mmCIF file of C-alpha atoms and ligand atoms in Angstrom:
data_model
loop_
_atom_site.group_PDB
_atom_site.id
_atom_site.type_symbol
_atom_site.label_atom_id
_atom_site.label_comp_id
_atom_site.label_asym_id
_atom_site.label_seq_id
_atom_site.Cartn_x
_atom_site.Cartn_y
_atom_site.Cartn_z
ATOM 1 C CA MET Z 1 -28.803 60.361 23.902
ATOM 2 C CA ASP Z 2 -26.229 60.128 26.715
ATOM 3 C CA THR Z 3 -23.062 62.211 26.313
ATOM 4 C CA MET Z 4 -21.294 59.452 28.241
ATOM 5 C CA ARG Z 5 -22.347 56.360 30.174
ATOM 6 C CA TRP Z 6 -20.680 53.942 32.549
ATOM 7 C CA LYS Z 7 -21.026 50.275 31.634
ATOM 8 C CA GLN Z 8 -19.263 47.388 33.321
ATOM 9 C CA GLY Z 9 -15.994 49.071 34.183
ATOM 10 C CA CYS Z 10 -15.879 51.086 30.981
ATOM 11 C CA LEU Z 11 -16.710 54.716 30.154
ATOM 12 C CA GLU Z 12 -18.583 54.908 26.872
ATOM 13 C CA ILE Z 13 -18.205 58.345 25.298
ATOM 14 C CA LEU Z 14 -20.468 59.542 22.479
ATOM 15 C CA ASP Z 15 -18.009 60.499 19.730
ATOM 16 C CA GLN Z 16 -19.184 64.036 18.942
ATOM 17 C CA THR Z 17 -16.677 64.398 16.111
ATOM 18 C CA LEU Z 18 -18.931 62.070 14.073
ATOM 19 C CA LEU Z 19 -22.200 63.911 14.715
ATOM 20 C CA PRO Z 20 -24.623 64.534 13.139
ATOM 21 C CA GLY Z 21 -23.734 61.833 10.607
ATOM 22 C CA ARG Z 22 -23.158 58.930 12.989
ATOM 23 C CA ALA Z 23 -23.904 58.336 16.664
ATOM 24 C CA GLU Z 24 -21.200 55.974 17.937
ATOM 25 C CA TYR Z 25 -19.703 55.434 21.360
ATOM 26 C CA ILE Z 26 -15.977 55.066 22.094
ATOM 27 C CA ASN Z 27 -15.165 52.497 24.781
ATOM 28 C CA CYS Z 28 -12.659 53.902 27.260
ATOM 29 C CA ASP Z 29 -11.369 51.288 29.671
ATOM 30 C CA ARG Z 30 -8.135 53.142 30.488
ATOM 31 C CA HIS Z 31 -7.552 56.731 31.519
ATOM 32 C CA LYS Z 32 -5.363 57.385 28.454
ATOM 33 C CA ALA Z 33 -8.363 56.703 26.223
ATOM 34 C CA VAL Z 34 -10.307 59.397 28.131
ATOM 35 C CA CYS Z 35 -7.379 61.834 27.723
ATOM 36 C CA ASP Z 36 -7.408 61.179 23.958
ATOM 37 C CA ALA Z 37 -11.199 61.597 23.735
ATOM 38 C CA ILE Z 38 -10.979 64.988 25.496
ATOM 39 C CA CYS Z 39 -8.057 66.207 23.335
ATOM 40 C CA ARG Z 40 -9.820 65.138 20.109
ATOM 41 C CA LEU Z 41 -13.104 66.781 21.236
ATOM 42 C CA SER Z 42 -14.977 63.482 21.066
ATOM 43 C CA VAL Z 43 -16.289 64.714 24.398
ATOM 44 C CA ARG Z 44 -16.381 68.491 24.730
ATOM 45 C CA GLY Z 45 -18.123 71.338 26.514
ATOM 46 C CA ALA Z 46 -16.955 72.450 29.953
ATOM 47 C CA PRO Z 47 -19.247 70.417 32.271
ATOM 48 C CA ALA Z 48 -18.968 67.287 30.090
ATOM 49 C CA ILE Z 49 -15.173 67.299 30.136
ATOM 50 C CA GLY Z 50 -15.260 67.827 33.919
ATOM 51 C CA ALA Z 51 -17.365 64.665 34.288
ATOM 52 C CA ALA Z 52 -15.309 62.716 31.731
ATOM 53 C CA ALA Z 53 -12.100 63.632 33.575
ATOM 54 C CA ALA Z 54 -13.640 62.447 36.872
ATOM 55 C CA TYR Z 55 -14.452 59.084 35.272
ATOM 56 C CA GLY Z 56 -10.976 59.077 33.685
ATOM 57 C CA LEU Z 57 -9.450 59.404 37.136
ATOM 58 C CA ALA Z 58 -11.574 56.520 38.440
ATOM 59 C CA LEU Z 59 -10.386 54.411 35.490
ATOM 60 C CA GLY Z 60 -6.779 55.464 36.104
ATOM 61 C CA ALA Z 61 -7.052 54.557 39.796
ATOM 62 C CA ALA Z 62 -8.236 51.073 38.833
ATOM 63 C CA GLU Z 63 -5.032 50.676 36.787
ATOM 64 C CA ILE Z 64 -2.756 51.359 39.790
ATOM 65 C CA GLU Z 65 -1.022 48.376 41.363
ATOM 66 C CA ALA Z 66 0.405 50.085 44.485
ATOM 67 C CA GLU Z 67 -1.055 48.488 47.630
ATOM 68 C CA ASP Z 68 -0.116 51.201 50.142
ATOM 69 C CA ARG Z 69 -2.319 54.259 50.583
ATOM 70 C CA ALA Z 70 0.484 56.824 50.190
ATOM 71 C CA GLY Z 71 1.860 55.254 46.980
ATOM 72 C CA PHE Z 72 -1.670 54.959 45.629
ATOM 73 C CA ILE Z 73 -2.458 58.629 46.236
ATOM 74 C CA VAL Z 74 0.783 59.755 44.557
ATOM 75 C CA ALA Z 75 -0.058 57.612 41.513
ATOM 76 C CA VAL Z 76 -3.620 59.010 41.363
ATOM 77 C CA GLU Z 77 -2.249 62.571 41.514
ATOM 78 C CA LYS Z 78 0.012 61.822 38.543
ATOM 79 C CA ILE Z 79 -2.962 60.555 36.506
ATOM 80 C CA ALA Z 80 -4.979 63.636 37.523
ATOM 81 C CA ALA Z 81 -2.142 65.804 36.169
ATOM 82 C CA ASP Z 82 -2.274 63.927 32.815
ATOM 83 C CA LEU Z 83 -6.032 64.480 32.588
ATOM 84 C CA ALA Z 84 -5.757 68.145 33.627
ATOM 85 C CA ALA Z 85 -3.220 68.779 30.854
ATOM 86 C CA THR Z 86 -5.629 67.765 28.084
ATOM 87 C CA ARG Z 87 -7.391 71.140 27.728
ATOM 88 C CA PRO Z 88 -6.428 74.293 29.623
ATOM 89 C CA THR Z 89 -9.375 76.693 29.352
ATOM 90 C CA ALA Z 90 -12.482 75.041 30.825
ATOM 91 C CA VAL Z 91 -12.033 75.214 34.587
ATOM 92 C CA ASN Z 92 -14.598 72.426 35.095
ATOM 93 C CA LEU Z 93 -11.885 69.945 34.154
ATOM 94 C CA LYS Z 94 -9.707 71.074 37.061
ATOM 95 C CA TRP Z 95 -12.774 71.451 39.295
ATOM 96 C CA GLY Z 96 -13.839 67.831 38.669
ATOM 97 C CA LEU Z 97 -10.335 66.500 39.302
ATOM 98 C CA ASP Z 98 -9.830 68.641 42.440
ATOM 99 C CA ARG Z 99 -13.133 67.367 43.786
ATOM 100 C CA MET Z 100 -12.039 63.749 43.199
ATOM 101 C CA LEU Z 101 -8.615 64.318 44.804
ATOM 102 C CA GLY Z 102 -10.160 66.195 47.750
ATOM 103 C CA MET Z 103 -12.502 63.255 48.406
ATOM 104 C CA LEU Z 104 -9.610 60.812 48.145
ATOM 105 C CA ARG Z 105 -7.411 62.708 50.622
ATOM 106 C CA LYS Z 106 -10.262 62.949 53.123
ATOM 107 C CA HIS Z 107 -11.259 59.289 52.793
ATOM 108 C CA SER Z 108 -9.940 57.407 55.803
ATOM 109 C CA ALA Z 109 -9.767 53.934 54.187
ATOM 110 C CA VAL Z 110 -6.315 52.415 53.826
ATOM 111 C CA ASP Z 111 -7.588 49.628 51.588
ATOM 112 C CA THR Z 112 -6.851 50.751 48.021
ATOM 113 C CA GLY Z 113 -9.753 48.634 46.740
ATOM 114 C CA LEU Z 114 -12.149 50.747 48.803
ATOM 115 C CA LEU Z 115 -10.464 53.954 47.616
ATOM 116 C CA LYS Z 116 -10.953 52.879 44.000
ATOM 117 C CA GLU Z 117 -14.649 52.246 44.649
ATOM 118 C CA ALA Z 118 -14.997 55.612 46.375
ATOM 119 C CA LEU Z 119 -13.448 57.378 43.370
ATOM 120 C CA LEU Z 120 -15.906 55.747 41.000
ATOM 121 C CA GLU Z 121 -18.818 56.720 43.262
ATOM 122 C CA GLU Z 122 -17.576 60.317 43.279
ATOM 123 C CA ALA Z 123 -17.361 60.332 39.462
ATOM 124 C CA HIS Z 124 -20.974 59.120 39.285
ATOM 125 C CA ALA Z 125 -21.923 61.934 41.687
ATOM 126 C CA VAL Z 126 -20.163 64.587 39.540
ATOM 127 C CA TYR Z 127 -22.122 63.387 36.509
ATOM 128 C CA ARG Z 128 -25.472 63.071 38.320
ATOM 129 C CA GLU Z 129 -25.201 66.472 39.976
ATOM 130 C CA ASP Z 130 -24.519 68.174 36.649
ATOM 131 C CA LEU Z 131 -27.961 67.172 35.393
ATOM 132 C CA GLU Z 132 -29.554 68.646 38.520
ATOM 133 C CA SER Z 133 -27.470 71.804 38.046
ATOM 134 C CA ASN Z 134 -28.737 72.115 34.450
ATOM 135 C CA ARG Z 135 -32.328 71.928 35.729
ATOM 136 C CA ARG Z 136 -31.740 74.713 38.239
ATOM 137 C CA MET Z 137 -30.048 76.945 35.646
ATOM 138 C CA GLY Z 138 -32.981 76.349 33.319
ATOM 139 C CA ALA Z 139 -35.462 77.393 36.006
ATOM 140 C CA PHE Z 140 -33.554 80.585 36.886
ATOM 141 C CA GLY Z 141 -32.727 81.462 33.288
ATOM 142 C CA GLN Z 142 -36.127 80.940 31.713
ATOM 143 C CA ALA Z 143 -37.496 83.762 33.875
ATOM 144 C CA LEU Z 144 -35.374 86.168 31.792
ATOM 145 C CA VAL Z 145 -36.844 85.000 28.480
ATOM 146 C CA PRO Z 146 -39.860 86.953 27.174
ATOM 147 C CA GLY Z 147 -43.063 85.128 26.141
ATOM 148 C CA LYS Z 148 -41.945 85.201 22.522
ATOM 149 C CA ALA Z 149 -38.231 85.299 21.799
ATOM 150 C CA ALA Z 150 -35.721 84.657 19.045
ATOM 151 C CA ILE Z 151 -32.500 83.631 20.766
ATOM 152 C CA LEU Z 152 -29.026 83.610 19.248
ATOM 153 C CA THR Z 153 -26.578 81.077 20.659
ATOM 154 C CA HIS Z 154 -23.035 80.101 19.819
ATOM 155 C CA CYS Z 155 -21.119 76.805 19.806
ATOM 156 C CA ASN Z 156 -22.948 74.033 21.641
ATOM 157 C CA ALA Z 157 -23.867 74.587 25.270
ATOM 158 C CA GLY Z 158 -26.497 71.888 25.216
ATOM 159 C CA ALA Z 159 -27.113 68.348 26.412
ATOM 160 C CA LEU Z 160 -24.037 67.241 24.475
ATOM 161 C CA ALA Z 161 -21.837 69.626 26.474
ATOM 162 C CA THR Z 162 -23.193 68.493 29.856
ATOM 163 C CA ALA Z 163 -24.723 65.512 31.611
ATOM 164 C CA GLY Z 164 -28.214 66.369 30.458
ATOM 165 C CA LEU Z 165 -30.089 69.454 29.360
ATOM 166 C CA GLY Z 166 -27.327 71.949 28.771
ATOM 167 C CA THR Z 167 -26.517 75.385 30.116
ATOM 168 C CA ALA Z 168 -27.557 77.912 27.425
ATOM 169 C CA LEU Z 169 -29.729 75.334 25.635
ATOM 170 C CA GLY Z 170 -31.028 74.176 29.030
ATOM 171 C CA VAL Z 171 -32.411 77.681 29.572
ATOM 172 C CA ILE Z 172 -33.983 77.596 26.108
ATOM 173 C CA ARG Z 173 -35.517 74.152 26.784
ATOM 174 C CA ALA Z 174 -36.884 75.397 30.128
ATOM 175 C CA ALA Z 175 -38.402 78.496 28.466
ATOM 176 C CA ARG Z 176 -40.119 76.279 25.893
ATOM 177 C CA ASP Z 177 -41.347 73.949 28.675
ATOM 178 C CA ALA Z 178 -42.747 77.005 30.484
ATOM 179 C CA GLY Z 179 -44.952 77.608 27.432
ATOM 180 C CA LYS Z 180 -42.878 80.361 25.836
ATOM 181 C CA ASP Z 181 -42.676 80.701 22.088
ATOM 182 C CA VAL Z 182 -38.910 80.406 21.589
ATOM 183 C CA SER Z 183 -36.871 79.982 18.442
ATOM 184 C CA VAL Z 184 -33.127 79.691 18.057
ATOM 185 C CA TYR Z 185 -30.507 81.089 15.727
ATOM 186 C CA ALA Z 186 -27.442 78.850 15.856
ATOM 187 C CA GLY Z 187 -24.109 80.298 14.759
ATOM 188 C CA GLU Z 188 -22.205 77.580 12.904
ATOM 189 C CA THR Z 189 -19.056 78.130 15.041
ATOM 190 C CA ARG Z 190 -15.997 77.818 12.876
ATOM 191 C CA PRO Z 191 -13.592 76.124 12.840
ATOM 192 C CA LEU Z 192 -15.116 72.911 14.238
ATOM 193 C CA LEU Z 193 -18.767 73.728 13.594
ATOM 194 C CA GLN Z 194 -20.216 72.796 16.983
ATOM 195 C CA GLY Z 195 -23.184 75.093 16.239
ATOM 196 C CA ALA Z 196 -23.954 73.587 12.827
ATOM 197 C CA ARG Z 197 -23.217 69.981 13.733
ATOM 198 C CA LEU Z 198 -24.373 69.780 17.353
ATOM 199 C CA THR Z 199 -26.696 72.652 18.337
ATOM 200 C CA ALA Z 200 -28.730 72.414 15.123
ATOM 201 C CA TRP Z 201 -28.974 68.626 15.635
ATOM 202 C CA GLU Z 202 -30.021 68.947 19.273
ATOM 203 C CA MET Z 203 -32.656 71.603 18.577
ATOM 204 C CA LEU Z 204 -34.143 69.663 15.651
ATOM 205 C CA ARG Z 205 -34.412 66.520 17.799
ATOM 206 C CA GLU Z 206 -36.054 68.631 20.513
ATOM 207 C CA LYS Z 207 -38.433 70.207 17.980
ATOM 208 C CA ILE Z 208 -37.384 73.730 18.942
ATOM 209 C CA PRO Z 209 -37.392 75.885 15.775
ATOM 210 C CA VAL Z 210 -33.782 76.511 14.776
ATOM 211 C CA THR Z 211 -32.197 78.543 11.988
ATOM 212 C CA LEU Z 212 -28.542 78.039 11.146
ATOM 213 C CA ILE Z 213 -26.352 81.020 10.214
ATOM 214 C CA THR Z 214 -22.665 81.309 9.430
ATOM 215 C CA ASP Z 215 -20.744 83.245 12.066
ATOM 216 C CA ASN Z 216 -20.335 86.326 9.886
ATOM 217 C CA MET Z 217 -24.126 86.753 9.540
ATOM 218 C CA ALA Z 218 -24.717 87.626 13.206
ATOM 219 C CA GLY Z 219 -24.219 91.406 12.789
ATOM 220 C CA TYR Z 220 -26.719 91.714 9.967
ATOM 221 C CA LEU Z 221 -29.139 89.428 11.831
ATOM 222 C CA MET Z 222 -29.085 91.833 14.782
ATOM 223 C CA ALA Z 223 -29.273 94.913 12.549
ATOM 224 C CA ARG Z 224 -32.453 93.454 11.020
ATOM 225 C CA ARG Z 225 -33.886 93.152 14.586
ATOM 226 C CA LYS Z 226 -34.281 89.400 14.233
ATOM 227 C CA VAL Z 227 -32.732 88.582 17.627
ATOM 228 C CA ASP Z 228 -34.265 89.394 21.035
ATOM 229 C CA LEU Z 229 -31.460 88.055 23.202
ATOM 230 C CA VAL Z 230 -28.204 86.135 23.110
ATOM 231 C CA ILE Z 231 -27.487 83.218 25.470
ATOM 232 C CA VAL Z 232 -24.147 81.416 25.489
ATOM 233 C CA GLY Z 233 -22.368 79.001 27.809
ATOM 234 C CA ALA Z 234 -18.923 79.476 29.340
ATOM 235 C CA ASP Z 235 -15.695 77.579 29.858
ATOM 236 C CA ARG Z 236 -14.457 79.768 32.683
ATOM 237 C CA VAL Z 237 -15.861 82.848 34.392
ATOM 238 C CA THR Z 238 -13.571 84.918 36.606
ATOM 239 C CA ALA Z 239 -14.575 86.195 40.047
ATOM 240 C CA GLY Z 240 -15.004 89.583 38.328
ATOM 241 C CA GLY Z 241 -17.398 88.222 35.686
ATOM 242 C CA ASP Z 242 -15.112 88.024 32.632
ATOM 243 C CA VAL Z 243 -16.196 85.079 30.477
ATOM 244 C CA ALA Z 244 -14.089 82.686 28.403
ATOM 245 C CA ASN Z 245 -16.211 80.853 25.858
ATOM 246 C CA LYS Z 246 -15.902 79.513 22.326
ATOM 247 C CA ILE Z 247 -14.047 81.766 19.924
ATOM 248 C CA GLY Z 248 -16.536 84.212 18.389
ATOM 249 C CA THR Z 249 -18.418 84.855 21.622
ATOM 250 C CA TYR Z 250 -16.677 88.184 22.215
ATOM 251 C CA GLY Z 251 -17.669 89.394 18.738
ATOM 252 C CA LEU Z 252 -21.304 88.550 19.479
ATOM 253 C CA ALA Z 253 -21.153 90.456 22.780
ATOM 254 C CA VAL Z 254 -19.796 93.558 21.010
ATOM 255 C CA LEU Z 255 -22.531 93.312 18.386
ATOM 256 C CA ALA Z 256 -25.232 92.766 21.030
ATOM 257 C CA ARG Z 257 -24.117 95.869 22.912
ATOM 258 C CA GLU Z 258 -24.129 97.949 19.731
ATOM 259 C CA HIS Z 259 -27.686 96.806 18.976
ATOM 260 C CA GLY Z 260 -29.021 97.060 22.538
ATOM 261 C CA ILE Z 261 -29.667 93.306 22.788
ATOM 262 C CA PRO Z 262 -29.308 91.517 26.176
ATOM 263 C CA PHE Z 263 -26.315 89.193 26.333
ATOM 264 C CA TYR Z 264 -26.658 86.358 28.872
ATOM 265 C CA VAL Z 265 -24.176 83.717 29.985
ATOM 266 C CA ALA Z 266 -25.400 80.439 31.505
ATOM 267 C CA ALA Z 267 -22.795 78.617 33.580
ATOM 268 C CA PRO Z 268 -22.846 76.447 36.712
ATOM 269 C CA MET Z 269 -20.864 77.517 39.787
ATOM 270 C CA SER Z 270 -18.277 74.856 38.824
ATOM 271 C CA THR Z 271 -17.373 77.085 35.842
ATOM 272 C CA ILE Z 272 -16.598 80.085 38.064
ATOM 273 C CA ASP Z 273 -12.925 80.405 38.921
ATOM 274 C CA PHE Z 274 -12.808 82.369 42.158
ATOM 275 C CA ASP Z 275 -8.975 82.194 42.123
ATOM 276 C CA ILE Z 276 -8.731 84.812 39.375
ATOM 277 C CA THR Z 277 -10.354 88.189 38.883
ATOM 278 C CA SER Z 278 -9.422 89.123 35.317
ATOM 279 C CA GLY Z 279 -9.991 87.481 31.951
ATOM 280 C CA ASP Z 280 -6.314 88.143 31.128
ATOM 281 C CA GLN Z 281 -5.451 85.382 33.613
ATOM 282 C CA ILE Z 282 -7.425 82.704 31.736
ATOM 283 C CA PRO Z 283 -5.235 80.302 29.730
ATOM 284 C CA ILE Z 284 -6.570 80.182 26.196
ATOM 285 C CA GLU Z 285 -6.126 76.925 24.296
ATOM 286 C CA GLU Z 286 -4.600 77.224 20.825
ATOM 287 C CA ARG Z 287 -5.333 74.262 18.594
ATOM 288 C CA ASP Z 288 -3.942 72.599 15.484
ATOM 289 C CA PRO Z 289 -3.822 74.950 12.430
ATOM 290 C CA ARG Z 290 -5.294 72.103 10.409
ATOM 291 C CA GLU Z 291 -8.684 72.837 12.004
ATOM 292 C CA VAL Z 292 -8.639 76.150 10.119
ATOM 293 C CA THR Z 293 -6.968 75.106 6.869
ATOM 294 C CA HIS Z 294 -9.208 72.065 6.434
ATOM 295 C CA ILE Z 295 -12.922 71.369 6.626
ATOM 296 C CA ALA Z 296 -13.803 67.705 7.128
ATOM 297 C CA ASP Z 297 -10.315 66.727 5.935
ATOM 298 C CA VAL Z 298 -10.582 68.804 2.745
ATOM 299 C CA ARG Z 299 -7.955 71.535 2.429
ATOM 300 C CA VAL Z 300 -9.597 74.948 1.953
ATOM 301 C CA ALA Z 301 -6.511 77.167 2.407
ATOM 302 C CA PRO Z 302 -3.184 77.107 0.587
ATOM 303 C CA ALA Z 303 -0.433 74.948 2.082
ATOM 304 C CA GLY Z 304 2.108 77.066 3.963
ATOM 305 C CA VAL Z 305 -0.261 79.863 5.071
ATOM 306 C CA ASN Z 306 0.190 81.100 8.660
ATOM 307 C CA VAL Z 307 -2.731 80.247 10.930
ATOM 308 C CA TRP Z 308 -3.829 81.461 14.373
ATOM 309 C CA ASN Z 309 -6.334 79.154 16.007
ATOM 310 C CA PRO Z 310 -7.376 80.174 19.543
ATOM 311 C CA ALA Z 311 -10.257 77.931 20.630
ATOM 312 C CA PHE Z 312 -11.754 80.513 23.021
ATOM 313 C CA ASP Z 313 -11.989 84.245 23.590
ATOM 314 C CA VAL Z 314 -12.739 86.410 26.603
ATOM 315 C CA THR Z 315 -15.758 88.686 26.924
ATOM 316 C CA PRO Z 316 -15.391 91.363 29.624
ATOM 317 C CA GLY Z 317 -18.019 91.147 32.348
ATOM 318 C CA SER Z 318 -18.992 94.738 31.510
ATOM 319 C CA MET Z 319 -20.603 93.408 28.301
ATOM 320 C CA VAL Z 320 -22.602 90.667 30.019
ATOM 321 C CA THR Z 321 -26.173 91.518 31.023
ATOM 322 C CA ALA Z 322 -26.447 88.685 33.580
ATOM 323 C CA ILE Z 323 -24.812 85.379 34.462
ATOM 324 C CA ILE Z 324 -27.302 82.562 35.035
ATOM 325 C CA THR Z 325 -25.882 80.002 37.479
ATOM 326 C CA ASP Z 326 -27.271 76.950 39.240
ATOM 327 C CA ARG Z 327 -27.566 79.033 42.422
ATOM 328 C CA GLY Z 328 -29.359 81.992 40.909
ATOM 329 C CA THR Z 329 -28.788 84.828 38.454
ATOM 330 C CA ALA Z 330 -25.879 87.202 39.037
ATOM 331 C CA CYS Z 331 -26.156 90.817 37.858
ATOM 332 C CA PRO Z 332 -23.390 93.454 37.709
ATOM 333 C CA PRO Z 333 -21.269 94.203 39.642
ATOM 334 C CA TYR Z 334 -20.186 90.570 39.350
ATOM 335 C CA ALA Z 335 -17.405 90.673 41.946
ATOM 336 C CA GLU Z 336 -20.168 91.213 44.499
ATOM 337 C CA SER Z 337 -23.029 89.140 43.040
ATOM 338 C CA LEU Z 338 -20.904 86.062 42.246
ATOM 339 C CA ALA Z 339 -19.315 86.196 45.714
ATOM 340 C CA ASN Z 340 -22.816 86.352 47.224
ATOM 341 C CA LEU Z 341 -23.904 83.297 45.243
ATOM 342 C CA ARG Z 342 -20.783 81.472 46.395
ATOM 343 C CA ARG Z 343 -21.515 82.313 50.031
ATOM 344 C CA GLY Z 344 -25.088 81.192 49.569
ATOM 345 C CA SER Z 345 -26.543 84.624 50.330
ATOM 346 C CA PHE Z 346 -28.724 85.183 47.319
HETATM 347 O O1 MRU E 401 -14.217 73.441 22.273
HETATM 348 P P1 MRU E 401 -15.512 73.063 22.912
HETATM 349 O O2 MRU E 401 -16.504 72.497 21.960
HETATM 350 O O3 MRU E 401 -15.311 72.186 24.134
HETATM 351 O O4 MRU E 401 -16.110 74.441 23.440
HETATM 352 C C1 MRU E 401 -17.309 74.423 24.163
HETATM 353 C C2 MRU E 401 -17.806 75.764 24.515
HETATM 354 O O5 MRU E 401 -17.179 76.768 24.296
HETATM 355 C C3 MRU E 401 -19.116 75.832 25.253
HETATM 356 O O6 MRU E 401 -19.809 76.997 24.932
HETATM 357 C C4 MRU E 401 -18.835 75.840 26.760
HETATM 358 O O7 MRU E 401 -18.016 74.770 27.123
HETATM 359 C C5 MRU E 401 -20.072 75.790 27.558
HETATM 360 S S1 MRU E 401 -20.791 74.188 27.489
HETATM 361 C C6 MRU E 401 -22.103 74.067 28.516
#
């Protein structure tokens, strides 16, 4: 099932808030509709929101009436700023938009019609290349998975979070395809249950054995030696290897270290933010308290209670065994290994 698809001037986005109950697409024919879909988490996961934002910019460009190149570019930059403001943590969003704007500024055409077409082509390329990147991560990552392995993952870093196979789940799929006997423990991922709703759904459809646990069961699961390794995705990795990912990831890394279990992160190079070195510099999105006080619109906490709802946390690179990218696997020290991957010397 496509996370998003382009049809006749319209971006159709699979509404992940309805899964696993219903599989319905939202028709976005204006960039504001894409902004809303990203804010609501109808489309979510770092690479997927990068691609959605790229398509959103192409849609926004088509809305612009300015005929002159300079006025057109200023208007596109304004729309890019609206899209960039939707979610602050996943750097892929900014990466996708920067790539689109970079292409636009370099494009020599003065005809705005041609510029609009070029933006749409670039959005298609962002989406297409993500699938290829998933394949490469899978190939590199599966080499780290033993012949028989129970793998704990968190949130959803699967096909639904990308253009195709997924990052963490892409590695798991590749290990299965390589003939390995893999099974998955999926943490439910409160408050929005991406693990229970999306990862469990994806793994069942893929016929990869999956067992669902609530987030607070992970420690006991590890203590009972039921997990061989942990693989998660990432929303932003610093040049020093600190990893922002779905809230709860840091707790799993601490538990994995305590129990001597490898803790892997799978993330494409577009998730690595070489402009910052420390996790303290990553902006962490805080979301509506209602996500914590309610489950599926049913209030589960008393009205008036204070709520803290950070959507992500930061795991220090020192707790990460290896970072699987689409250019190869980086090992500590990450400042050196990630820089080498960036330079292409790997
Ligand atoms: O809030 P979400 O659902 O967008 O959070 C998603 C995650 O944290 C994923 O683990 C991350 O984006 C990696 S997706 C390949």
